[in-house]
PDB file of C-alpha atoms in Angstrom:
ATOM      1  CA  UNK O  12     121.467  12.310 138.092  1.00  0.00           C
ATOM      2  CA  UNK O  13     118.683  13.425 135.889  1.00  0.00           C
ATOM      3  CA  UNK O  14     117.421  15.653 138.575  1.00  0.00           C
ATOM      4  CA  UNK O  15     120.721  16.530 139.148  1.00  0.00           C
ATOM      5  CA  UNK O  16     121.608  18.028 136.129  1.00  0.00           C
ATOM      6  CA  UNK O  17     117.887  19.817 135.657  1.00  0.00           C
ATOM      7  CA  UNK O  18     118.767  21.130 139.515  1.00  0.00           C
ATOM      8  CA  UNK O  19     122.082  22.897 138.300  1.00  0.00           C
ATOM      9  CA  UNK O  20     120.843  23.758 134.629  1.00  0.00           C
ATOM     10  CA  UNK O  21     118.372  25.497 136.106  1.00  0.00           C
ATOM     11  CA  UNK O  22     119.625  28.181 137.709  1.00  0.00           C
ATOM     12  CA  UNK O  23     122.143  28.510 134.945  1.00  0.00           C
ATOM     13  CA  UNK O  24     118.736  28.971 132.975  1.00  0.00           C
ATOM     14  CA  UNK O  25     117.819  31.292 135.108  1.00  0.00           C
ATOM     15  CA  UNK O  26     120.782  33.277 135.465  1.00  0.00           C
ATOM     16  CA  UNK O  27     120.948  33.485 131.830  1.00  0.00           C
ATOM     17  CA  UNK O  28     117.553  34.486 131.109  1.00  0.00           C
ATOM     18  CA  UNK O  29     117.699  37.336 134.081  1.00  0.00           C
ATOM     19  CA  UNK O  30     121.055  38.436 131.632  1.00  0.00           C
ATOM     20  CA  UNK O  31     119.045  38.610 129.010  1.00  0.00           C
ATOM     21  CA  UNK O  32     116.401  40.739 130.685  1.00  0.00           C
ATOM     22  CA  UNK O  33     118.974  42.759 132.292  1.00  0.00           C
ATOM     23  CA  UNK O  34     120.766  43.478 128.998  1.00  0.00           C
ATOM     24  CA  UNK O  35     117.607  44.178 127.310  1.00  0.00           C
ATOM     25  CA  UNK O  36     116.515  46.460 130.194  1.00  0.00           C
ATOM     26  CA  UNK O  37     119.773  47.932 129.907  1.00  0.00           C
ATOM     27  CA  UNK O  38     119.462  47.842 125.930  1.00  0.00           C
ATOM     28  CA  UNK O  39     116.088  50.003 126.815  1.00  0.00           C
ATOM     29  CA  UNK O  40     117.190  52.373 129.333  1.00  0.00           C
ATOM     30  CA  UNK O  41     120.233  53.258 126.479  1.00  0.00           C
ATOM     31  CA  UNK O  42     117.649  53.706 123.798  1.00  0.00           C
ATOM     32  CA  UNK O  43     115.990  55.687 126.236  1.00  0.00           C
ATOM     33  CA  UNK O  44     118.839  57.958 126.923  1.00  0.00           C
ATOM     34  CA  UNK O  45     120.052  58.148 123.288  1.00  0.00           C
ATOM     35  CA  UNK O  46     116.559  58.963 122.429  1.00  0.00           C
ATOM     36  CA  UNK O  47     116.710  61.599 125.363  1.00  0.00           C
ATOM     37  CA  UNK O  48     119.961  63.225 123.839  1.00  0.00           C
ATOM     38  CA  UNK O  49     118.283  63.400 120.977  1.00  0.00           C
ATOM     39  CA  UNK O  50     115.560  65.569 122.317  1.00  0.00           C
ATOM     40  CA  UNK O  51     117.718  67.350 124.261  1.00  0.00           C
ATOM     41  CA  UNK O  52     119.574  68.520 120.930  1.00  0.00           C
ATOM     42  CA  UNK O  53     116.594  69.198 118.789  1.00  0.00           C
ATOM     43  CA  UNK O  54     115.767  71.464 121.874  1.00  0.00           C
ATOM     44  CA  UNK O  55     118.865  72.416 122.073  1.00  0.00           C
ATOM     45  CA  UNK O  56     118.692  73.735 118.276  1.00  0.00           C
ATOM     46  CA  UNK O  57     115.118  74.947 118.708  1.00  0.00           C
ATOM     47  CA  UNK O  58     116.311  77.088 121.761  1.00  0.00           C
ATOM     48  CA  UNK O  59     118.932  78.552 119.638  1.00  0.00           C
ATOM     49  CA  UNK O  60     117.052  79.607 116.684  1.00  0.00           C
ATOM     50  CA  UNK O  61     114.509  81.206 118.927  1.00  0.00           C
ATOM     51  CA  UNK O  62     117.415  82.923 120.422  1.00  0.00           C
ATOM     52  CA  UNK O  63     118.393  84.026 117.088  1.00  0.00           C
ATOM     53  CA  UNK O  64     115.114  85.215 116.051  1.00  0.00           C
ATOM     54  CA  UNK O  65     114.340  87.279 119.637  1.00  0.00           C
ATOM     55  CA  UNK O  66     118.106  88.681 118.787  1.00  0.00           C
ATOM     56  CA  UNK O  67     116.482  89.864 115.386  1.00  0.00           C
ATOM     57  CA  UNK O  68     112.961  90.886 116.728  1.00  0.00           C
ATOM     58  CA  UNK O  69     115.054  92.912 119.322  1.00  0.00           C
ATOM     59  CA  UNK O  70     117.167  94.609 117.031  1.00  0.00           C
ATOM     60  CA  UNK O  71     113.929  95.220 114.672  1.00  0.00           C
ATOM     61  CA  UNK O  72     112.176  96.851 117.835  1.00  0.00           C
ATOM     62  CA  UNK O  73     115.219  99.035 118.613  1.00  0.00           C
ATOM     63  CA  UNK O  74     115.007 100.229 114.603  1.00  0.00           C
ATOM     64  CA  UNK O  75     111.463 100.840 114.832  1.00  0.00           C
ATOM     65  CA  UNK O  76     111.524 103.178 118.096  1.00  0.00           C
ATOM     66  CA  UNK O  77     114.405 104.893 116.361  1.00  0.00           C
ATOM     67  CA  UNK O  78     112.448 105.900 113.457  1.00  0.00           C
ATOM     68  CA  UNK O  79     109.454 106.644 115.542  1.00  0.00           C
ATOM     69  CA  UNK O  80     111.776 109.168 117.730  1.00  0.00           C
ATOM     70  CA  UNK O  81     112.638 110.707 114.342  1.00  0.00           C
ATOM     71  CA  UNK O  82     109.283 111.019 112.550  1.00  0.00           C
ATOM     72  CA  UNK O  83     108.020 112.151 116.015  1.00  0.00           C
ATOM     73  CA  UNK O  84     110.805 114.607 115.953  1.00  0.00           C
ATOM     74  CA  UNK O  85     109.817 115.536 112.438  1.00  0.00           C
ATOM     75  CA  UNK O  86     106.618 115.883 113.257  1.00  0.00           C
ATOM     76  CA  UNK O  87     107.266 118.436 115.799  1.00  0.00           C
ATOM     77  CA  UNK O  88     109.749 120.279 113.606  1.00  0.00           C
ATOM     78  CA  UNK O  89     106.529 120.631 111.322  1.00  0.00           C
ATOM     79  CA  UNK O  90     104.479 121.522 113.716  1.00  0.00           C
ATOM     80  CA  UNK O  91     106.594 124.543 114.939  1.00  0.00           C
ATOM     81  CA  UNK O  92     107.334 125.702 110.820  1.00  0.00           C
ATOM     82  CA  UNK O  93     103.571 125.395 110.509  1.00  0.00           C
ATOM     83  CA  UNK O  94     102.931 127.326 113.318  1.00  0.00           C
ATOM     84  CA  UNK O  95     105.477 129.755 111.951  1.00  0.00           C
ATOM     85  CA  UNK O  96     104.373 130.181 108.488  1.00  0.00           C
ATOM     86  CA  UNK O  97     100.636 130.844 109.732  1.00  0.00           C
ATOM     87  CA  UNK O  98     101.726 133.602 112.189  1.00  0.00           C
ATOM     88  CA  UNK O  99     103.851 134.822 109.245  1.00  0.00           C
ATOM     89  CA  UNK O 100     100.961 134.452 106.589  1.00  0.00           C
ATOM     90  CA  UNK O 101      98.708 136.588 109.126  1.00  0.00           C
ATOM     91  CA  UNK O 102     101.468 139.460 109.616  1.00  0.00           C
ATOM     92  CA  UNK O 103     101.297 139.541 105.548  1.00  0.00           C
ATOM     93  CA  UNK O 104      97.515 139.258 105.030  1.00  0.00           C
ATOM     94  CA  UNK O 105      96.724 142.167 108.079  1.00  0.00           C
ATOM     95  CA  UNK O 106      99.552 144.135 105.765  1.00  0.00           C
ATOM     96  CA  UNK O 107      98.452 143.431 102.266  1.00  0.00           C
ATOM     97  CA  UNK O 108      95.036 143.865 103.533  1.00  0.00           C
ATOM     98  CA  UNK O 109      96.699 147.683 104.923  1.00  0.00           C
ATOM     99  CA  UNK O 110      98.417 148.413 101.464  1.00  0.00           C
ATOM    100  CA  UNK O 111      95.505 147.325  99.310  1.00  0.00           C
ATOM    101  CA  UNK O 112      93.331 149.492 101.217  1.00  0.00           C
ATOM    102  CA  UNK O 113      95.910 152.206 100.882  1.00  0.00           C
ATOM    103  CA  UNK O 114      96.214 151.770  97.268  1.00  0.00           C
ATOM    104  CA  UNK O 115      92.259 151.331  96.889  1.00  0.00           C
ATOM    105  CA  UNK O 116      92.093 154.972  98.112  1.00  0.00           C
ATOM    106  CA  UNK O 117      94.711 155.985  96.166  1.00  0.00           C
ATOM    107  CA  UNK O 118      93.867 154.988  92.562  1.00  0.00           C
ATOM    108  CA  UNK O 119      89.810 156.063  93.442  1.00  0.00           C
ATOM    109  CA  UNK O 120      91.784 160.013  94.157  1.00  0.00           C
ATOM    110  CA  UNK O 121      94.112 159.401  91.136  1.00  0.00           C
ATOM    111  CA  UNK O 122      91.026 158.279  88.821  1.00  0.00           C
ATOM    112  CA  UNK O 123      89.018 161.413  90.417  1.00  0.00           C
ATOM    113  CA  UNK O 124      91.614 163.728  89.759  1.00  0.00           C
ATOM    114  CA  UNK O 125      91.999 162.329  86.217  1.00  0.00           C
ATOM    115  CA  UNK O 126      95.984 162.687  84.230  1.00  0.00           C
ATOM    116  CA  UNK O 127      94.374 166.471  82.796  1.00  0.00           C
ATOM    117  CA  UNK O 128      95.238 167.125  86.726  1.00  0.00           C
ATOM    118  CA  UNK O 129      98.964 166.708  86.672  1.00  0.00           C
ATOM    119  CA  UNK O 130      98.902 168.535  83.952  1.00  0.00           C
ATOM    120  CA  UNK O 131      96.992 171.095  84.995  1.00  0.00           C
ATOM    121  CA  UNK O 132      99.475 171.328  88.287  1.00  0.00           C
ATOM    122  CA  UNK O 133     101.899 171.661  86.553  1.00  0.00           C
ATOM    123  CA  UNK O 134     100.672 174.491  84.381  1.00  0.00           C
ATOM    124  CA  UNK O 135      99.273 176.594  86.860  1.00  0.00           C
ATOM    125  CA  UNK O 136     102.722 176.764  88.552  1.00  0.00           C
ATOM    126  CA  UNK O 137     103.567 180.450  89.536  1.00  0.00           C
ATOM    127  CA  UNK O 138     106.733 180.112  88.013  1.00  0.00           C
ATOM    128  CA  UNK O 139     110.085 177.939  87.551  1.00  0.00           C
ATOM    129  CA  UNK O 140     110.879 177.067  91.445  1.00  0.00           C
ATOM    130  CA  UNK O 141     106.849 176.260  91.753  1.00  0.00           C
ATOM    131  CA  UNK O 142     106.925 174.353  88.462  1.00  0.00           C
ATOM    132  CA  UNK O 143     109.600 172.238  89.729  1.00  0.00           C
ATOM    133  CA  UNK O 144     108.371 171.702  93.210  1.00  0.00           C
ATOM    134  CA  UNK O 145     104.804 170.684  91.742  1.00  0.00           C
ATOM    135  CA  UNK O 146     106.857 168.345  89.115  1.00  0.00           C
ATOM    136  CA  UNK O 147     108.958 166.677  92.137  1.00  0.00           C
ATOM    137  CA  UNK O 148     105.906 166.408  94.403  1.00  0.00           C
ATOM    138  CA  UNK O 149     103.605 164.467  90.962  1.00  0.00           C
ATOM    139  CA  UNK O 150     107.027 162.208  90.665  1.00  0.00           C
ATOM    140  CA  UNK O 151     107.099 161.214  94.459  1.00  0.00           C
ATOM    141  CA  UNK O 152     103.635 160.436  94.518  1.00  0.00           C
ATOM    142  CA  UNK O 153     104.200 158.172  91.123  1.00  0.00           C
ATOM    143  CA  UNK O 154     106.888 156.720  92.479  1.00  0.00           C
ATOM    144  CA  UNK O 155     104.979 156.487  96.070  1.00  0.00           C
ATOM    145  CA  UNK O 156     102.055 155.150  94.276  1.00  0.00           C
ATOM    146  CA  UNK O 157     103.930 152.450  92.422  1.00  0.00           C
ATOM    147  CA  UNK O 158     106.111 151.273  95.071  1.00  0.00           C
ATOM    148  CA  UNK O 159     102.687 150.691  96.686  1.00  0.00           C
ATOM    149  CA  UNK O 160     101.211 148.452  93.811  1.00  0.00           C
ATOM    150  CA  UNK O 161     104.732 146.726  94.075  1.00  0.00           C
ATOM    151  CA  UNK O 162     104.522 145.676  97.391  1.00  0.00           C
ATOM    152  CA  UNK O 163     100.846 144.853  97.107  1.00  0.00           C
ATOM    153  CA  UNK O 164     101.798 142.461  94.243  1.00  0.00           C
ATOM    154  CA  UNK O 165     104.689 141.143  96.389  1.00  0.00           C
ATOM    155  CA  UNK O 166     102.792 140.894  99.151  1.00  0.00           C
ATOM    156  CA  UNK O 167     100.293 138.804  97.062  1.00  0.00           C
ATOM    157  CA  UNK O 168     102.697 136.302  95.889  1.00  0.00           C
ATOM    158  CA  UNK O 169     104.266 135.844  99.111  1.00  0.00           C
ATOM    159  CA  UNK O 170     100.905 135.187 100.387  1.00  0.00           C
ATOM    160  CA  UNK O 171     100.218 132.329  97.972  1.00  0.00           C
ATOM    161  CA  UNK O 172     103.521 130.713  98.541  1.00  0.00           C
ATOM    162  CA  UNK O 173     102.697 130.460 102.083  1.00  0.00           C
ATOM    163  CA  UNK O 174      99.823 129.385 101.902  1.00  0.00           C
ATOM    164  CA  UNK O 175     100.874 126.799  99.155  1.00  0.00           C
ATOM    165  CA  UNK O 176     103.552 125.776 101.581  1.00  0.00           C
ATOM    166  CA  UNK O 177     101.533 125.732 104.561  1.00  0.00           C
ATOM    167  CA  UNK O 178      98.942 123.064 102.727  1.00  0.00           C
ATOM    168  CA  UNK O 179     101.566 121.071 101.526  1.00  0.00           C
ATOM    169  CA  UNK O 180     103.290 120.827 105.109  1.00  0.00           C
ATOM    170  CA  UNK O 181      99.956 120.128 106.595  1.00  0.00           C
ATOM    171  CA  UNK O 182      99.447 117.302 104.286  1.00  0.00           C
ATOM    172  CA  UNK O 183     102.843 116.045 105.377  1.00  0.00           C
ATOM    173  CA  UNK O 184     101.853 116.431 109.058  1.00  0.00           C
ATOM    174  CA  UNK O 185      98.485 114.416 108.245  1.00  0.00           C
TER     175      UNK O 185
END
């Protein structure tokens, strides 16, 4: 009987210790796959905030080639105005360079002549017609002769702006 009753509570023994592995092995393999879900979130999450952040970088990269394609466009808009004002600035300075010469010449005769000239002109007219005619031809060249110094000075100032413009866009451009 006594081997009897080892015989048969042995393989109960048995049986109940291979249900204990098994439940432990099958206590494992859910840890396992709990601890996989896990992972598989926190990937999951990580996956998505990278997504979020390449979103952003993307969007930061589309921002930053559209204000490249506008200072690029500004700096060709600069370019041309610069290009501009120097062809302008050397149409002035060939014609201020003209006028001053012009002038030059003319206050060297004026100075040569002296201001007893215009008098004397106009006192040795032959009589009232010539003594008019001599007074309108000294009052054109006046006026002739100041309109020039006018436009020299004008041309002068206009020069300096450009040029004060043309540095400053040039500086911009740089």
């Amino acid at each position: 009987v006594t081997e009897n009753t080892i015989n048969t509570s042995n393989p109960e023994t048995e049986d109940n210790n291979k249900l204990d592995e098994l439940q432990k092995e099958k206590k494992n393999l859910e840890d396992n796959i709990q601890e996989s879900n896990n992972q598989i979130e926190i990937v999951k999450s990580e996956l998505s905030d990278i997504l979020v952040y390449l979103e952003e970088v993307t969007l930061e990269i589309s921002q930053k080639n559209q204000e490249i394609d506008k200072l690029t466009l500004e700096n060709e808009k600069l370019k041309i105005y610069i290009n501009n004002v120097q062809v302008d600035l050397d149409d002035i300075t060939e014609d201020y360079t003209q006028k001053k010469a012009m002038l030059d010449k003319r206050l060297v005769a004026s100075y040569q002549m002296g201001k007893t000239s215009y008098l004397d002109v106009l006192l040795n007219s032959r009589g009232l017609i010539s003594f008019i005619s001599n007074y309108y031809l000294l009052s054109e060249m006046i006026s002739a002769d100041k309109k020039l110094l006018n436009e020299c000075s004008d041309a002068q100032k206009y020069m300096q702006e450009l040029e004060t413009s043309l540095l400053e866009k040039q500086q911009i451009l740089e």
